[in-house]
PDB file of C-alpha atoms and ligand atoms in Angstrom:
ATOM      1  CA  MET A1473     105.019  19.785 133.222  1.00 88.00           C
ATOM      2  CA  ALA A1474     101.944  17.491 133.320  1.00 95.00           C
ATOM      3  CA  PRO A1475     101.841  15.083 130.305  1.00 96.00           C
ATOM      4  CA  ASP A1476      98.761  16.703 128.757  1.00 96.00           C
ATOM      5  CA  VAL A1477     100.342  20.125 128.939  1.00 97.00           C
ATOM      6  CA  GLN A1478     103.653  18.794 127.633  1.00 97.00           C
ATOM      7  CA  GLU A1479     101.746  17.429 124.599  1.00 97.00           C
ATOM      8  CA  LEU A1480     100.194  20.839 123.974  1.00 98.00           C
ATOM      9  CA  PHE A1481     103.607  22.458 124.345  1.00 98.00           C
ATOM     10  CA  GLU A1482     105.293  20.168 121.838  1.00 98.00           C
ATOM     11  CA  ALA A1483     102.417  20.684 119.290  1.00 98.00           C
ATOM     12  CA  ALA A1484     102.667  24.475 119.738  1.00 98.00           C
ATOM     13  CA  ARG A1485     106.466  24.483 119.417  1.00 98.00           C
ATOM     14  CA  ALA A1486     106.382  22.514 116.245  1.00 98.00           C
ATOM     15  CA  VAL A1487     103.840  24.769 114.523  1.00 98.00           C
ATOM     16  CA  GLN A1488     105.604  27.914 115.802  1.00 98.00           C
ATOM     17  CA  GLU A1489     108.410  26.990 113.363  1.00 98.00           C
ATOM     18  CA  ARG A1490     105.932  27.490 110.509  1.00 98.00           C
ATOM     19  CA  ALA A1491     104.897  31.013 111.560  1.00 98.00           C
ATOM     20  CA  HIS A1492     104.914  33.528 108.796  1.00 99.00           C
ATOM     21  CA  ALA A1493     106.160  36.613 110.715  1.00 98.00           C
ATOM     22  CA  PRO A1494     108.576  38.502 108.448  1.00 98.00           C
ATOM     23  CA  TYR A1495     107.312  41.926 109.705  1.00 98.00           C
ATOM     24  CA  SER A1496     107.264  41.561 113.468  1.00 98.00           C
ATOM     25  CA  ARG A1497     109.685  38.646 113.598  1.00 98.00           C
ATOM     26  CA  PHE A1498     107.595  37.538 116.556  1.00 98.00           C
ATOM     27  CA  ARG A1499     106.643  33.891 115.954  1.00 98.00           C
ATOM     28  CA  VAL A1500     103.733  32.390 117.828  1.00 98.00           C
ATOM     29  CA  GLY A1501     102.520  28.809 117.990  1.00 98.00           C
ATOM     30  CA  ALA A1502      99.180  27.849 119.515  1.00 98.00           C
ATOM     31  CA  ALA A1503      97.667  24.508 120.362  1.00 98.00           C
ATOM     32  CA  VAL A1504      94.092  24.009 121.580  1.00 98.00           C
ATOM     33  CA  ARG A1505      92.764  20.757 122.944  1.00 98.00           C
ATOM     34  CA  ALA A1506      89.136  20.179 122.029  1.00 98.00           C
ATOM     35  CA  ALA A1507      86.566  18.057 123.910  1.00 98.00           C
ATOM     36  CA  SER A1508      87.441  14.853 121.966  1.00 98.00           C
ATOM     37  CA  GLY A1509      91.096  15.212 123.180  1.00 98.00           C
ATOM     38  CA  THR A1510      92.309  16.083 119.665  1.00 98.00           C
ATOM     39  CA  ILE A1511      94.888  18.900 119.510  1.00 98.00           C
ATOM     40  CA  TYR A1512      94.488  21.598 116.819  1.00 99.00           C
ATOM     41  CA  VAL A1513      97.329  23.922 116.032  1.00 99.00           C
ATOM     42  CA  GLY A1514      97.901  27.313 114.411  1.00 98.00           C
ATOM     43  CA  CYS A1515     100.664  29.841 113.891  1.00 99.00           C
ATOM     44  CA  ASN A1516     100.599  33.559 113.149  1.00 98.00           C
ATOM     45  CA  VAL A1517     100.373  34.480 109.523  1.00 99.00           C
ATOM     46  CA  GLU A1518     101.329  38.088 108.778  1.00 98.00           C
ATOM     47  CA  ASN A1519     100.637  40.043 105.587  1.00 98.00           C
ATOM     48  CA  ALA A1520     102.351  42.853 103.739  1.00 98.00           C
ATOM     49  CA  ALA A1521      98.976  44.644 104.188  1.00 98.00           C
ATOM     50  CA  TYR A1522      99.610  44.593 107.934  1.00 98.00           C
ATOM     51  CA  PRO A1523      95.973  44.493 109.322  1.00 98.00           C
ATOM     52  CA  GLN A1524      95.307  41.333 107.374  1.00 98.00           C
ATOM     53  CA  GLY A1525      97.658  39.310 109.480  1.00 98.00           C
ATOM     54  CA  SER A1526      96.205  36.690 111.816  1.00 98.00           C
ATOM     55  CA  CYS A1527      97.082  35.363 115.270  1.00 98.00           C
ATOM     56  CA  ALA A1528      98.200  31.833 116.017  1.00 98.00           C
ATOM     57  CA  GLU A1529      95.209  31.237 118.226  1.00 98.00           C
ATOM     58  CA  ALA A1530      92.799  32.275 115.472  1.00 98.00           C
ATOM     59  CA  GLY A1531      94.373  29.649 113.163  1.00 98.00           C
ATOM     60  CA  ALA A1532      94.143  26.890 115.836  1.00 99.00           C
ATOM     61  CA  ILE A1533      90.498  27.722 116.539  1.00 99.00           C
ATOM     62  CA  SER A1534      89.669  27.741 112.833  1.00 98.00           C
ATOM     63  CA  ALA A1535      91.288  24.301 112.481  1.00 98.00           C
ATOM     64  CA  MET A1536      89.237  23.055 115.398  1.00 98.00           C
ATOM     65  CA  VAL A1537      85.954  24.268 113.923  1.00 98.00           C
ATOM     66  CA  ALA A1538      86.851  22.904 110.519  1.00 98.00           C
ATOM     67  CA  GLY A1539      87.619  19.599 112.242  1.00 98.00           C
ATOM     68  CA  GLY A1540      83.995  19.537 113.467  1.00 98.00           C
ATOM     69  CA  GLU A1541      84.589  20.534 117.119  1.00 98.00           C
ATOM     70  CA  ARG A1542      83.143  23.407 119.125  1.00 98.00           C
ATOM     71  CA  HIS A1543      84.466  23.015 122.649  1.00 98.00           C
ATOM     72  CA  ILE A1544      87.951  23.948 123.906  1.00 98.00           C
ATOM     73  CA  VAL A1545      89.244  22.377 127.098  1.00 98.00           C
ATOM     74  CA  ALA A1546      92.813  23.820 127.130  1.00 98.00           C
ATOM     75  CA  VAL A1547      94.970  26.309 125.243  1.00 98.00           C
ATOM     76  CA  LEU A1548      98.774  26.831 125.114  1.00 98.00           C
ATOM     77  CA  THR A1549     100.739  29.447 123.225  1.00 98.00           C
ATOM     78  CA  VAL A1550     104.426  29.551 122.805  1.00 98.00           C
ATOM     79  CA  THR A1551     106.514  32.610 121.971  1.00 98.00           C
ATOM     80  CA  ASP A1552     110.201  33.508 121.888  1.00 97.00           C
ATOM     81  CA  GLY A1553     111.929  36.114 123.948  1.00 87.00           C
ATOM     82  CA  THR A1554     112.559  36.523 127.661  1.00 89.00           C
ATOM     83  CA  GLU A1555     109.196  38.072 128.654  1.00 91.00           C
ATOM     84  CA  LEU A1556     105.993  36.164 129.371  1.00 93.00           C
ATOM     85  CA  SER A1557     103.533  36.788 126.542  1.00 96.00           C
ATOM     86  CA  THR A1558      99.924  35.928 126.966  1.00 97.00           C
ATOM     87  CA  CYS A1559      97.104  35.808 124.382  1.00 97.00           C
ATOM     88  CA  CYS A1560      96.093  39.188 123.019  1.00 98.00           C
ATOM     89  CA  GLY A1561      92.699  40.664 123.897  1.00 98.00           C
ATOM     90  CA  GLY A1562      91.169  39.661 120.616  1.00 98.00           C
ATOM     91  CA  CYS A1563      92.232  36.080 121.009  1.00 98.00           C
ATOM     92  CA  ARG A1564      90.915  35.927 124.583  1.00 98.00           C
ATOM     93  CA  GLN A1565      87.501  36.738 123.101  1.00 98.00           C
ATOM     94  CA  ARG A1566      87.981  34.172 120.343  1.00 98.00           C
ATOM     95  CA  ILE A1567      88.720  31.500 122.920  1.00 98.00           C
ATOM     96  CA  ARG A1568      85.742  32.678 125.025  1.00 98.00           C
ATOM     97  CA  GLU A1569      83.362  31.649 122.180  1.00 98.00           C
ATOM     98  CA  PHE A1570      84.255  27.975 122.667  1.00 98.00           C
ATOM     99  CA  ALA A1571      85.533  27.675 126.227  1.00 98.00           C
ATOM    100  CA  ALA A1572      84.290  27.860 129.830  1.00 98.00           C
ATOM    101  CA  GLY A1573      85.686  30.396 132.313  1.00 98.00           C
ATOM    102  CA  ASP A1574      87.704  27.756 134.169  1.00 98.00           C
ATOM    103  CA  THR A1575      89.544  26.618 130.990  1.00 98.00           C
ATOM    104  CA  PRO A1576      93.335  26.654 131.467  1.00 98.00           C
ATOM    105  CA  VAL A1577      95.220  28.970 129.146  1.00 98.00           C
ATOM    106  CA  HIS A1578      98.988  28.251 129.316  1.00 98.00           C
ATOM    107  CA  ALA A1579     101.712  30.653 128.225  1.00 98.00           C
ATOM    108  CA  ALA A1580     105.040  29.129 127.293  1.00 98.00           C
ATOM    109  CA  GLY A1581     108.508  30.199 126.166  1.00 96.00           C
ATOM    110  CA  ARG A1582     110.841  28.081 124.050  1.00 91.00           C
ATOM    111  CA  ASP A1583     112.161  26.303 127.122  1.00 90.00           C
ATOM    112  CA  GLY A1584     108.854  25.375 128.654  1.00 90.00           C
ATOM    113  CA  LEU A1585     105.856  26.507 130.595  1.00 86.00           C
ATOM    114  CA  TRP A1586     105.829  30.080 132.043  1.00 91.00           C
ATOM    115  CA  ALA A1587     102.396  30.533 133.484  1.00 97.00           C
ATOM    116  CA  THR A1588      98.873  29.178 133.602  1.00 98.00           C
ATOM    117  CA  PHE A1589      95.762  31.272 133.828  1.00 98.00           C
ATOM    118  CA  THR A1590      92.081  30.510 133.625  1.00 98.00           C
ATOM    119  CA  LEU A1591      90.170  32.155 130.803  1.00 98.00           C
ATOM    120  CA  ASP A1592      88.210  34.022 133.496  1.00 98.00           C
ATOM    121  CA  GLU A1593      91.449  35.491 134.856  1.00 98.00           C
ATOM    122  CA  LEU A1594      92.441  36.702 131.394  1.00 98.00           C
ATOM    123  CA  LEU A1595      88.966  37.948 130.360  1.00 98.00           C
ATOM    124  CA  PRO A1596      86.966  38.793 133.534  1.00 98.00           C
ATOM    125  CA  SER A1597      83.229  39.620 133.393  1.00 97.00           C
ATOM    126  CA  SER A1598      83.289  38.597 129.735  1.00 98.00           C
ATOM    127  CA  PHE A1599      80.630  38.743 127.067  1.00 98.00           C
ATOM    128  CA  GLY A1600      79.783  35.434 125.443  1.00 96.00           C
ATOM    129  CA  PRO A1601      77.200  33.470 123.488  1.00 95.00           C
ATOM    130  CA  GLU A1602      74.887  33.118 126.557  1.00 94.00           C
ATOM    131  CA  ASN A1603      74.522  36.932 126.683  1.00 96.00           C
ATOM    132  CA  LEU A1604      72.601  36.943 123.414  1.00 97.00           C
ATOM    133  CA  PRO A1605      68.857  36.177 123.358  1.00 96.00           C
ATOM    134  CA  PRO A1606      67.945  32.683 122.086  1.00 91.00           C
ATOM    135  CA  ARG A1607      67.469  32.515 118.370  1.00 84.00           C
TER     136      ARG A1607
HETATM  137  N1  THU B2623     100.228  37.307 117.905  1.00 84.44           N
HETATM  138  C1  THU B2623      99.638  36.104 118.006  1.00 84.44           C
HETATM  139  O1  THU B2623      99.789  35.256 117.089  1.00 84.44           O
HETATM  140  N2  THU B2623      98.928  35.827 119.102  1.00 84.44           N
HETATM  141  C2  THU B2623      98.753  36.685 120.187  1.00 84.44           C
HETATM  142  O2  THU B2623      97.999  36.404 121.063  1.00 84.44           O
HETATM  143  C3  THU B2623      99.511  37.923 120.241  1.00 84.44           C
HETATM  144  C4  THU B2623     100.134  38.399 118.927  1.00 84.44           C
HETATM  145  C5  THU B2623     101.066  37.662 116.682  1.00 84.44           C
HETATM  146  C6  THU B2623     100.395  38.687 115.844  1.00 84.44           C
HETATM  147  C7  THU B2623     101.616  39.228 115.069  1.00 84.44           C
HETATM  148  O3  THU B2623     101.820  38.325 113.943  1.00 84.44           O
HETATM  149  C8  THU B2623     102.711  39.076 116.057  1.00 84.44           C
HETATM  150  O4  THU B2623     102.288  38.221 117.054  1.00 84.44           O
HETATM  151  C9  THU B2623     103.108  40.401 116.718  1.00 84.44           C
HETATM  152  O5  THU B2623     102.052  41.021 117.273  1.00 84.44           O
END
């Protein structure tokens, strides 16, 4: 694994341990690297009122924006289990808000990297901020 991806993986693995997933028992860790090089992390946070739960990627993106950044250059998620899990559809759109189509989105398991996609591969012909008229 390239050193920059390894760094994302380690950050995502660490925060995955903090996931609050008592209902699905599916823990997710996410790490996004912003334009400055800083890594922001998030984990899924479920809720007894099920629809109020949030995805790991949403937490990482919120941390990035709260940290004063608006541009994602790479994303990595880590999940358990034996199947490759990629970002859900909603999170692909959340990433789209702050990332270009060629941004790498890595999917990892506990033991390391499983696959790398571009955002365009995960969310083709997407809708984004440029589709809205200037305000
Ligand atoms: N989950 C994420 O955190 N990110 C995704 O991209 C897919 C799903 C979480 C939401 C929920 O807490 C659990 O995984 C099972 O869906």
